[in-house]
PDB file of C-alpha atoms in Angstrom:
ATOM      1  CA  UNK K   5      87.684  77.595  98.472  1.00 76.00           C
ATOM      2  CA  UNK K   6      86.458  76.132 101.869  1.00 78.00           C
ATOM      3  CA  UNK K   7      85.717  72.598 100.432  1.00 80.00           C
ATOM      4  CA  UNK K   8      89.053  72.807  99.142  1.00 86.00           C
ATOM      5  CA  UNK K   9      91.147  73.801 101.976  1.00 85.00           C
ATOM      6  CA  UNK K  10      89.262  70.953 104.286  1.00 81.00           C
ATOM      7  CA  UNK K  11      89.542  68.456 101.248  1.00 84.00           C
ATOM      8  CA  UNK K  12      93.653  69.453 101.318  1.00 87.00           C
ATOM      9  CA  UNK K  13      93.492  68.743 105.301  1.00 85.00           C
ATOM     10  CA  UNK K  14      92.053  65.724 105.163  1.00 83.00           C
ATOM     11  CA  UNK K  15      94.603  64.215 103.023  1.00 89.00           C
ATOM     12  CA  UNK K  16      97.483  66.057 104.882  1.00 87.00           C
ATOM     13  CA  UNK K  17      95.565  64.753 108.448  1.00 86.00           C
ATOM     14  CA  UNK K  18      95.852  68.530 109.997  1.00 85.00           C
ATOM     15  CA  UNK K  19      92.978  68.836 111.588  1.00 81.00           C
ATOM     16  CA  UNK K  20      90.603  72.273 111.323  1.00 77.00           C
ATOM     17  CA  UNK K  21      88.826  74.571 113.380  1.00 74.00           C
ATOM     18  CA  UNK K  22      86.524  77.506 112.474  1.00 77.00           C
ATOM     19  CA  UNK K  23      85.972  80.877 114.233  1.00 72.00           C
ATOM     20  CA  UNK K  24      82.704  81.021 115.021  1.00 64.00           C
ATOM     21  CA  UNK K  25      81.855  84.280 113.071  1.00 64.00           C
ATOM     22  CA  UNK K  26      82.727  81.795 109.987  1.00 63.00           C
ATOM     23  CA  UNK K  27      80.175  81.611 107.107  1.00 62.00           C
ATOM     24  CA  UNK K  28      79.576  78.471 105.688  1.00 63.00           C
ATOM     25  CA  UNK K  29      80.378  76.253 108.332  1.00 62.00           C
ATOM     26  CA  UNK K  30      80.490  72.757 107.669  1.00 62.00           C
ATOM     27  CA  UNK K  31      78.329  70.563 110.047  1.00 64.00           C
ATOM     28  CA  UNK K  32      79.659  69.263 112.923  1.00 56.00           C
ATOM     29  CA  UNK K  33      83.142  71.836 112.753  1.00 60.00           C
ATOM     30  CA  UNK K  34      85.062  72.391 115.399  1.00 61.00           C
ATOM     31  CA  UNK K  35      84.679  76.180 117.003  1.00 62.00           C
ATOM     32  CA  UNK K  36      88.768  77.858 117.350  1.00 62.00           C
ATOM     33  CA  UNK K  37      89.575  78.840 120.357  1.00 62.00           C
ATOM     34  CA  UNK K  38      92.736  80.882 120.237  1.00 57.00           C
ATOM     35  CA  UNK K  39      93.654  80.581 124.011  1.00 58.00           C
ATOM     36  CA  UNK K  40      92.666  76.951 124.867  1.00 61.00           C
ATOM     37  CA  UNK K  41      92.999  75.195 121.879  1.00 63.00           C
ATOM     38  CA  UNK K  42      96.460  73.533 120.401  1.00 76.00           C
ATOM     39  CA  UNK K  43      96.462  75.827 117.127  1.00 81.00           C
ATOM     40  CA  UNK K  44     100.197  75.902 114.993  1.00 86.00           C
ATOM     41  CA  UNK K  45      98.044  78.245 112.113  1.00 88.00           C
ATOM     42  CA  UNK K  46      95.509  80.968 111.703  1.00 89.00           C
ATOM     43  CA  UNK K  47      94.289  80.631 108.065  1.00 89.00           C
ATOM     44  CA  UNK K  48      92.480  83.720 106.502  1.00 90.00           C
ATOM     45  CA  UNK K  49      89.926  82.965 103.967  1.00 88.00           C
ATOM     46  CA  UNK K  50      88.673  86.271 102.017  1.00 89.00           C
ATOM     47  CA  UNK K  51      89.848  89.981 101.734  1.00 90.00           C
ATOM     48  CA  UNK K  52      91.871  92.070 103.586  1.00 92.00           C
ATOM     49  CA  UNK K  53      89.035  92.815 106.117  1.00 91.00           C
ATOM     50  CA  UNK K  54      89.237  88.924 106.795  1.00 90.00           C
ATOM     51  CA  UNK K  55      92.948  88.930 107.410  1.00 92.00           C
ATOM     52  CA  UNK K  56      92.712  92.378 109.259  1.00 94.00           C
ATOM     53  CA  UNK K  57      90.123  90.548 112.166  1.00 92.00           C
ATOM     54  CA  UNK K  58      92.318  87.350 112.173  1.00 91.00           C
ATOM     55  CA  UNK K  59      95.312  89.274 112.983  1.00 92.00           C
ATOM     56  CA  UNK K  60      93.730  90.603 116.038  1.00 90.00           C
ATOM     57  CA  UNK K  61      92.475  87.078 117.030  1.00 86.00           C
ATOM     58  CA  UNK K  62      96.160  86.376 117.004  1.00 89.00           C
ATOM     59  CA  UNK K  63      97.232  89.683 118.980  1.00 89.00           C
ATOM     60  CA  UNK K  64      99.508  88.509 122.066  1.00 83.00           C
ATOM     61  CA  UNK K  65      99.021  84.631 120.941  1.00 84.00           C
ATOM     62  CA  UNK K  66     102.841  84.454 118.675  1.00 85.00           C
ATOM     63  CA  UNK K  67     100.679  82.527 116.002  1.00 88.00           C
ATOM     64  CA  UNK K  68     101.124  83.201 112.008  1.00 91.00           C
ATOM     65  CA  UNK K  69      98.409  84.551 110.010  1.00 93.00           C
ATOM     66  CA  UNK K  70      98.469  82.825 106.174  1.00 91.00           C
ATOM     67  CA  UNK K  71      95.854  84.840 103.875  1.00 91.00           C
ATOM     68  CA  UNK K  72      94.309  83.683 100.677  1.00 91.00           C
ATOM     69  CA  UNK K  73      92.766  86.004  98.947  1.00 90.00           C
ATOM     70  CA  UNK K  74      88.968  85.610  97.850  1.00 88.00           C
ATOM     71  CA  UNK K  75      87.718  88.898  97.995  1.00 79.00           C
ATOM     72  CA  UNK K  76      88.813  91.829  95.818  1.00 83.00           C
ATOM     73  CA  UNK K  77      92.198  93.637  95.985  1.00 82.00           C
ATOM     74  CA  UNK K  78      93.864  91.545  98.813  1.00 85.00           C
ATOM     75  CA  UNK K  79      97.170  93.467  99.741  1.00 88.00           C
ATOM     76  CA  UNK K  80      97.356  91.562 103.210  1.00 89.00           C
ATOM     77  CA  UNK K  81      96.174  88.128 101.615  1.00 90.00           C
ATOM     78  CA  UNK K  82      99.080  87.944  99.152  1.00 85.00           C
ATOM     79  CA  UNK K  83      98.435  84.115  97.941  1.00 88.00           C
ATOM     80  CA  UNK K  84      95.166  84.432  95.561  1.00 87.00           C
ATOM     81  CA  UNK K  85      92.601  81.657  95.264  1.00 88.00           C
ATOM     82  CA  UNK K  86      93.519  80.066  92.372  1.00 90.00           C
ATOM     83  CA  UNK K  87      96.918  79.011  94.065  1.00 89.00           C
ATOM     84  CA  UNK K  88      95.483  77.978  97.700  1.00 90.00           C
ATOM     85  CA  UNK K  89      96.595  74.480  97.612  1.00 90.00           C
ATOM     86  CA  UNK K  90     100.128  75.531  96.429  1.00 90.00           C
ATOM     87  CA  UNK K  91     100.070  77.655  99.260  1.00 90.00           C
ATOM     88  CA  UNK K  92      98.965  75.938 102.130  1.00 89.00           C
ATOM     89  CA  UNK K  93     101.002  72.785 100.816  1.00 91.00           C
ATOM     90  CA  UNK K  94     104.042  75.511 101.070  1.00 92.00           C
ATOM     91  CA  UNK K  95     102.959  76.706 104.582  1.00 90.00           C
ATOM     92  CA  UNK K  96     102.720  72.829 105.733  1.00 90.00           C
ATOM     93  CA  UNK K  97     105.814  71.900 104.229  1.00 89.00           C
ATOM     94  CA  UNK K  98     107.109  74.590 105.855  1.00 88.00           C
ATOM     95  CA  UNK K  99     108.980  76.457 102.934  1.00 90.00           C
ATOM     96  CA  UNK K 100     106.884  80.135 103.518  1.00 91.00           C
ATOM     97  CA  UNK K 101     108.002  82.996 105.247  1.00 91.00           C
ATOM     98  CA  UNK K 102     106.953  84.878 108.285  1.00 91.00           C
ATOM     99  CA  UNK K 103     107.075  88.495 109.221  1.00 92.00           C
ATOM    100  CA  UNK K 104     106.735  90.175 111.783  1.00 94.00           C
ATOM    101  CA  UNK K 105     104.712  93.208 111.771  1.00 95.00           C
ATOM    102  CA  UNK K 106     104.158  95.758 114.758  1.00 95.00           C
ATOM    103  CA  UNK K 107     100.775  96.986 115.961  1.00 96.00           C
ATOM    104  CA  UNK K 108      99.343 100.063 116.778  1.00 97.00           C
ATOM    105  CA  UNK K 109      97.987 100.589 120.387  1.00 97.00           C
ATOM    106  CA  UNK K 110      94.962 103.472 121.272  1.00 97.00           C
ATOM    107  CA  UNK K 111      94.045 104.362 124.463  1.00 95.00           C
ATOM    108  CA  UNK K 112      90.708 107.314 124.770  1.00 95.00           C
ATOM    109  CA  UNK K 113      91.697 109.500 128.127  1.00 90.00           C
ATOM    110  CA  UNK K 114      87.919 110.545 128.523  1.00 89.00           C
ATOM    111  CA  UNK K 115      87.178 113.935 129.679  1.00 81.00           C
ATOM    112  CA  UNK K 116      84.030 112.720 131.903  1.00 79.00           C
ATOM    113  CA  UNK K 117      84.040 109.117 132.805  1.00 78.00           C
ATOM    114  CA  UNK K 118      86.007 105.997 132.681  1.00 80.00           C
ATOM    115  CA  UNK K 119      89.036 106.029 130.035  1.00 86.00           C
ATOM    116  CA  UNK K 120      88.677 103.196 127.242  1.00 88.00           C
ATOM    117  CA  UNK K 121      91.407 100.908 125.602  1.00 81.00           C
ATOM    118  CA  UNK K 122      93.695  99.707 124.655  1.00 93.00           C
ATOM    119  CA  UNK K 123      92.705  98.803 121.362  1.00 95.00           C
ATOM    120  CA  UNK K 124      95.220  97.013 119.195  1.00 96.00           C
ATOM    121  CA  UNK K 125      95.500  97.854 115.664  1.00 96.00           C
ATOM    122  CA  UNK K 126      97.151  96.467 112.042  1.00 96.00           C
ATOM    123  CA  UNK K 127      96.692  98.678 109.756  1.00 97.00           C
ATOM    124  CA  UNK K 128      95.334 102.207 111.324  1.00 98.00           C
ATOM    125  CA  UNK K 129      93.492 104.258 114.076  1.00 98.00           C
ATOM    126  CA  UNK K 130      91.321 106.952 112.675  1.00 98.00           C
ATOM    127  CA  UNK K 131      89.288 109.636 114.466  1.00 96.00           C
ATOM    128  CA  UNK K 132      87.036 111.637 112.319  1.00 93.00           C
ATOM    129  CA  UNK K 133      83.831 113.107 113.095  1.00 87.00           C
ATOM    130  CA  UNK K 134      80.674 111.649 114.459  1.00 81.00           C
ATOM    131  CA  UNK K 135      77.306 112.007 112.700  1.00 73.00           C
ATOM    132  CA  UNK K 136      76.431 114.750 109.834  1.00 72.00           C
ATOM    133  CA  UNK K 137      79.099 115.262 107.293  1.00 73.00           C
ATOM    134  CA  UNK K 138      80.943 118.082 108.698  1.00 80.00           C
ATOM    135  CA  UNK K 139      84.972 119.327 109.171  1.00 88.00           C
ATOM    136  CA  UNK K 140      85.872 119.315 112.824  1.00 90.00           C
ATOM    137  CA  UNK K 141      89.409 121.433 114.384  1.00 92.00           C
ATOM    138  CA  UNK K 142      92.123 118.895 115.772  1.00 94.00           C
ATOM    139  CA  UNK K 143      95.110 119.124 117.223  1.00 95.00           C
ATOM    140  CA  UNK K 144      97.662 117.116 117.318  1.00 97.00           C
ATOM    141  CA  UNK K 145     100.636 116.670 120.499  1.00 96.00           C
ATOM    142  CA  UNK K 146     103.798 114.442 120.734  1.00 94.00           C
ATOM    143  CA  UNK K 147     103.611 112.883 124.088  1.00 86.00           C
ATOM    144  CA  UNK K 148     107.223 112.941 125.707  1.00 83.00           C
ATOM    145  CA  UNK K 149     108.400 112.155 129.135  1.00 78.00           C
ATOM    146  CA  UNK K 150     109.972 115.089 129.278  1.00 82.00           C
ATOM    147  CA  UNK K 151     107.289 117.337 127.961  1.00 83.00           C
ATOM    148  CA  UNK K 152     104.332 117.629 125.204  1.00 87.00           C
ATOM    149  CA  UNK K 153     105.047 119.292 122.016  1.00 92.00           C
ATOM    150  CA  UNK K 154     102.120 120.461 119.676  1.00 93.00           C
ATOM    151  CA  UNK K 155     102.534 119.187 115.984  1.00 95.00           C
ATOM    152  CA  UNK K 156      99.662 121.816 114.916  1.00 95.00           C
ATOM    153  CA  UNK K 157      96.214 122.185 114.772  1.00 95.00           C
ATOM    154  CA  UNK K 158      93.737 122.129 111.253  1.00 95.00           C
ATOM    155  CA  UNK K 159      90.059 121.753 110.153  1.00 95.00           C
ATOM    156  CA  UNK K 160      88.950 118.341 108.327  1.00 94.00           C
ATOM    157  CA  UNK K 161      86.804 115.174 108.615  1.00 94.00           C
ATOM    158  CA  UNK K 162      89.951 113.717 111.018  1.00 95.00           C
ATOM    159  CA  UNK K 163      93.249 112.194 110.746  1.00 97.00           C
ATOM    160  CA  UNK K 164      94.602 108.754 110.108  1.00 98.00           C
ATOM    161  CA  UNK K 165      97.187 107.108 112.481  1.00 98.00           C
ATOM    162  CA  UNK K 166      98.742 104.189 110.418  1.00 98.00           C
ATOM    163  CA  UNK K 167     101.625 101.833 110.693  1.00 98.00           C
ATOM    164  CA  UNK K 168     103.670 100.948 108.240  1.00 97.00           C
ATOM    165  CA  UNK K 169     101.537  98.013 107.063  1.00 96.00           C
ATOM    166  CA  UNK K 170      98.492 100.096 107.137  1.00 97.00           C
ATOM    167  CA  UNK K 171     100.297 102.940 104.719  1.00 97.00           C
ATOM    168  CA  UNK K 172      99.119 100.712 101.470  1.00 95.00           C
ATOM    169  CA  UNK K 173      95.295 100.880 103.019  1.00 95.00           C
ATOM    170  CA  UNK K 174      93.321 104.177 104.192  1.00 96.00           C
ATOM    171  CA  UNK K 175      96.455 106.412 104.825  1.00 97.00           C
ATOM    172  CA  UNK K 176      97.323 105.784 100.900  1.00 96.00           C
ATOM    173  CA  UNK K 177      93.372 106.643 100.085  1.00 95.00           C
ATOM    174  CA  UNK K 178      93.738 110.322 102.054  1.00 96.00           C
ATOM    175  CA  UNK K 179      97.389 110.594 100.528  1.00 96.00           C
ATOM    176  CA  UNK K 180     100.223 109.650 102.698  1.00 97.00           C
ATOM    177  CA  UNK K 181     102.827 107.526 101.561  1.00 97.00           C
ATOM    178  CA  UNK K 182     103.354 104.431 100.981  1.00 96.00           C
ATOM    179  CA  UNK K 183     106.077 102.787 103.421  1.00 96.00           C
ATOM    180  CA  UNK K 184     107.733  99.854 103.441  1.00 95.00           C
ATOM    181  CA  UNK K 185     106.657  97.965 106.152  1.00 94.00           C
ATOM    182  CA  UNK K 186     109.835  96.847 107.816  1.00 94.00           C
ATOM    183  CA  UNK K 187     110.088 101.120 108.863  1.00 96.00           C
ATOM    184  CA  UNK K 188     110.309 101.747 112.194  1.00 96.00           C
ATOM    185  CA  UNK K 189     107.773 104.760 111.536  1.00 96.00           C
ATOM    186  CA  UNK K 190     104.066 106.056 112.121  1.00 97.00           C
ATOM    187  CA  UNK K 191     102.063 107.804 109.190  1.00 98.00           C
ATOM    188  CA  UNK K 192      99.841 110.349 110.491  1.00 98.00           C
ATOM    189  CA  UNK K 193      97.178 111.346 107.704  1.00 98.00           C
ATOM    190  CA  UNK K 194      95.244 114.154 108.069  1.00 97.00           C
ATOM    191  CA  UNK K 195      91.845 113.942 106.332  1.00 96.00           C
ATOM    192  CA  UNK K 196      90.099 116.369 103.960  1.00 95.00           C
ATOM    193  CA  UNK K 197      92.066 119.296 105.564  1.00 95.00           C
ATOM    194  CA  UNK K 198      90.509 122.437 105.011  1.00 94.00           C
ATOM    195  CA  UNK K 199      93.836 124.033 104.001  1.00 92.00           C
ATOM    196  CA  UNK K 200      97.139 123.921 101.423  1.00 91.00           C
ATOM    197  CA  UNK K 201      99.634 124.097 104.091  1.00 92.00           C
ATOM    198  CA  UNK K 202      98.569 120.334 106.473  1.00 94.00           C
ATOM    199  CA  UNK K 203     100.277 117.571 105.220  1.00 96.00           C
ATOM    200  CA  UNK K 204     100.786 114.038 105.653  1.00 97.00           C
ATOM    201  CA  UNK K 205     103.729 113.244 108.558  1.00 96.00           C
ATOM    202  CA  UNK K 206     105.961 110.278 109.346  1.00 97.00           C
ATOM    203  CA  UNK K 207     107.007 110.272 112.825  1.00 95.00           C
ATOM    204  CA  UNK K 208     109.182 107.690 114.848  1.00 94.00           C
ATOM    205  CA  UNK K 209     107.478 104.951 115.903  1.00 94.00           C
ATOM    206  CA  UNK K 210     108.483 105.028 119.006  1.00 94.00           C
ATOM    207  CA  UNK K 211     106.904 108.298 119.316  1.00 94.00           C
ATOM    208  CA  UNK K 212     102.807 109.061 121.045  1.00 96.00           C
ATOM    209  CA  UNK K 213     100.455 110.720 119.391  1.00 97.00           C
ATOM    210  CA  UNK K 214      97.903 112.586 120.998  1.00 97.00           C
ATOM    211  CA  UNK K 215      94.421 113.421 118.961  1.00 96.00           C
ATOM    212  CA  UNK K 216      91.950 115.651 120.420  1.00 94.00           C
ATOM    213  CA  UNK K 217      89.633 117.613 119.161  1.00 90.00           C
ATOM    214  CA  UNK K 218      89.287 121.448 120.147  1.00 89.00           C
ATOM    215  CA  UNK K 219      84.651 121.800 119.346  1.00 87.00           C
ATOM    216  CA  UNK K 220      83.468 121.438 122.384  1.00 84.00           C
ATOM    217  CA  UNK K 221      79.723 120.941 120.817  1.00 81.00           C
ATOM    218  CA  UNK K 222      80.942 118.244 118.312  1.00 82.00           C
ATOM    219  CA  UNK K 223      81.715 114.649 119.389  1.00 86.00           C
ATOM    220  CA  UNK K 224      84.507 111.907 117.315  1.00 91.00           C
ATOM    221  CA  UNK K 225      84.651 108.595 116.478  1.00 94.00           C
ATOM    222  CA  UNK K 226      87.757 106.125 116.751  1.00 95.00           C
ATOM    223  CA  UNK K 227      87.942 103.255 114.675  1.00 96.00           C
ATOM    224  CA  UNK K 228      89.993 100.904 114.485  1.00 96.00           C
ATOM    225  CA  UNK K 229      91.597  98.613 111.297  1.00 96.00           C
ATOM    226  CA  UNK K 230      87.973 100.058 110.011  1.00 94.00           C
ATOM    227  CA  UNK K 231      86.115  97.070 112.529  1.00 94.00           C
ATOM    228  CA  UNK K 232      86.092  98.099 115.874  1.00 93.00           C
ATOM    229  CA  UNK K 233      84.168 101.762 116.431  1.00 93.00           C
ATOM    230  CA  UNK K 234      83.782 103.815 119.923  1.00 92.00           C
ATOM    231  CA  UNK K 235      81.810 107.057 120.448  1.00 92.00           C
ATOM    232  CA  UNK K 236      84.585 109.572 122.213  1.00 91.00           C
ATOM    233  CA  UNK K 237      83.166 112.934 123.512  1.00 86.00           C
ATOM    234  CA  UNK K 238      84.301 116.160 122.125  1.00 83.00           C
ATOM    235  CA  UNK K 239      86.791 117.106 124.600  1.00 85.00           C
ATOM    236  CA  UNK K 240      88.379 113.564 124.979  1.00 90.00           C
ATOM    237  CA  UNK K 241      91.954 112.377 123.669  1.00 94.00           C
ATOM    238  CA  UNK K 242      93.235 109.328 121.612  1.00 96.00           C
ATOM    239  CA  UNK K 243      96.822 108.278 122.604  1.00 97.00           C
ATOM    240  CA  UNK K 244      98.455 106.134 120.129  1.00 98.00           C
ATOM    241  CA  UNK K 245     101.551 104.305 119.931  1.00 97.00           C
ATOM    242  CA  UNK K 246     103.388 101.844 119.018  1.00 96.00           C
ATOM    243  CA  UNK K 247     101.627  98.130 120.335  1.00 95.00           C
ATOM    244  CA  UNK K 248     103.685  95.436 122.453  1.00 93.00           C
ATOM    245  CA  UNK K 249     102.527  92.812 120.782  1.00 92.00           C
ATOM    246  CA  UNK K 250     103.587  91.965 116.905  1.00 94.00           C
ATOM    247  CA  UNK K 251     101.499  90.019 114.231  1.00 95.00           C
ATOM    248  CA  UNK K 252     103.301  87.335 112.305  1.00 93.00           C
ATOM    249  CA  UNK K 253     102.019  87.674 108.557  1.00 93.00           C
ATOM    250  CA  UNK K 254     103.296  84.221 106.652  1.00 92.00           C
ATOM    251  CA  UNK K 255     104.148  84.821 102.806  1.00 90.00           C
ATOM    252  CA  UNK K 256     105.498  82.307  99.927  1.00 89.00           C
ATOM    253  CA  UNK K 257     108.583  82.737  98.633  1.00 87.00           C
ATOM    254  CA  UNK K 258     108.959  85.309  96.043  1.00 85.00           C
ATOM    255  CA  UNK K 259     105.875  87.317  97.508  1.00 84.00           C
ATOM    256  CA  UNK K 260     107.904  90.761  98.430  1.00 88.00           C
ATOM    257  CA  UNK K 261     106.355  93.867  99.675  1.00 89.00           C
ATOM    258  CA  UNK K 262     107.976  95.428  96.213  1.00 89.00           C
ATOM    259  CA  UNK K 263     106.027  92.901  94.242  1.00 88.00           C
ATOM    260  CA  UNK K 264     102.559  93.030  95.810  1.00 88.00           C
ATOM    261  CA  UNK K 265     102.990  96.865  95.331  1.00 88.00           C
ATOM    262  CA  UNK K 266     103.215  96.356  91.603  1.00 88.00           C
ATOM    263  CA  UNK K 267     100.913  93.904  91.314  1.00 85.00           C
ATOM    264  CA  UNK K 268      97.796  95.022  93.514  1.00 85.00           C
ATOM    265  CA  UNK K 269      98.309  99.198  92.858  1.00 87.00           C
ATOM    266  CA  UNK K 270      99.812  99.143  89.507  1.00 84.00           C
ATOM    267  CA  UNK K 271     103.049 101.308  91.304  1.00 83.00           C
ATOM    268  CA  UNK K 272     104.762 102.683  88.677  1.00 76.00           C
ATOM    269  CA  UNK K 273     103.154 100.208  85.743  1.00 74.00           C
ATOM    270  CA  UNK K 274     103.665 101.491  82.100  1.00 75.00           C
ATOM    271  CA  UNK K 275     101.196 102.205  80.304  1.00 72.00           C
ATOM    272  CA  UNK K 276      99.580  99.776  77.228  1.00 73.00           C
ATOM    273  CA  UNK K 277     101.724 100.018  74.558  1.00 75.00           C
ATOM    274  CA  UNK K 278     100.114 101.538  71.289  1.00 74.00           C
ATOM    275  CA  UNK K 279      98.936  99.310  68.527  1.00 65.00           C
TER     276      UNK K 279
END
């Protein structure tokens, strides 16, 4: 797929140039450089983990993201191998889409010690427990101006935090629902909860959520769009919300949220007709 995409380039004269955590590079390629370098694209080669760390390279910089999938599912990188020089010709030609999607933000207010953040996420922020596989009490708060309200409290192996893009990715794994990602909204996810009665929750995105967990002898872990990890002690507490800064996804036309859903999950497919 890389020969290809330079080969398509070269004969379109747009000139290319590779984050350095690239495999494959070709000899001689130039190294991107989001802030000093004249870039108009930020092309995603591989799964959704690919598009997931080239979305944050373009965090606060306004430029589109275009994904082709080479990986596996691909939810986020919509346009699949097989059709990359359709695509990109579409994206030069400029006859794609782009939209916008907003970010989650997480900042850790540490109990002992300097606080940590803020880390900007696509898809989710999850806290879960650190080290042997064990549940872990959490509670969860609604940060207002005004005051802080408790959502509850349960025992599990954590809770997710997801936007709406992120809804079709972990969240949807540990059963929350699947939201369209134009929703103003926040999916919070609890995780293995050791109980009948903790579901998942859709709050206003406009809304902070506070995470901390209530064993003093038992320290978390936040990661982030599953990349990005950081050790938080037991008494600490993750603040998220929704991020300043959007991500510009480009899609063809024709590629809906509705369609990819059908396509990639099988939403609502029949099943095989009998012989």
């Amino acid at each position: 797929a890389l020969n290809r995409l330079i080969d398509l380039c070269e004969a379109r004269s747009v000139s290319l140039a590779f984050e350095s955590r690239s495999p494959g590079l070709p000899e001689g390629a130039d190294v991107l450089d989001v802030d000093g370098s004249p870039v108009d694209l930020i092309l995603a080669l591989g799964g959704d983990g690919t598009m997931l760390r080239a979305s944050r390279l373009a965090i606060g910089s306004g430029l589109p993201v275009f994904g082709v999938n080479t990986g596996r599912l691909g939810f986020l990188t919509t346009t699949p191998e097989k059709e990359l020089e359709v695509g990109v010709t579409a994206v030069l030609d400029g006859q794609a889409l782009v939209e916008r999607r907003f970010t989650l933000s997480a900042s850790v207010n540490v109990a002992e010690g300097a606080d940590l953040g803020p880390f900007n996420a696509l898809n989710d922020v999850v806290v879960h427990h650190s080290g042997a596989a064990r549940v872990t009490p959490i509670r969860l708060t609604v940060e207002r101006p005004e005051r802080e309200e408790e959502i509850g409290s349960f025992t599990g192996d954590g809770v997710i935090l997801a936007s709406p893009t992120g809804s079709t990715a972990y969240s949807l794994s540990a059963g929350g629902p699947i939201v369209a990602p134009d929703v103003e909204c926040m999916v919070v996810t609890p995780i293995c909860p050791h109980s009948l009665s903790v579901r998942p929750l859709v709050v206003g995105s406009h809304e902070k959520v506070a995470v901390t967990g209530l064993d003093p002898g038992h320290n978390l872990q936040l990661t982030i769009d599953g990349q990005v990890e950081a050790e938080l002690g037991s008494q600490d507490t993750v603040v998220v919300s929704r991020g300043e800064h959007e991500v510009s996804l480009v899609q063809l036309q024709g590629q809906t949220f509705l369609d990819t859903m059908r396509r990639k999950l099988n939403w609502a497919a029949r099943p095989p007709e009998r012989a």
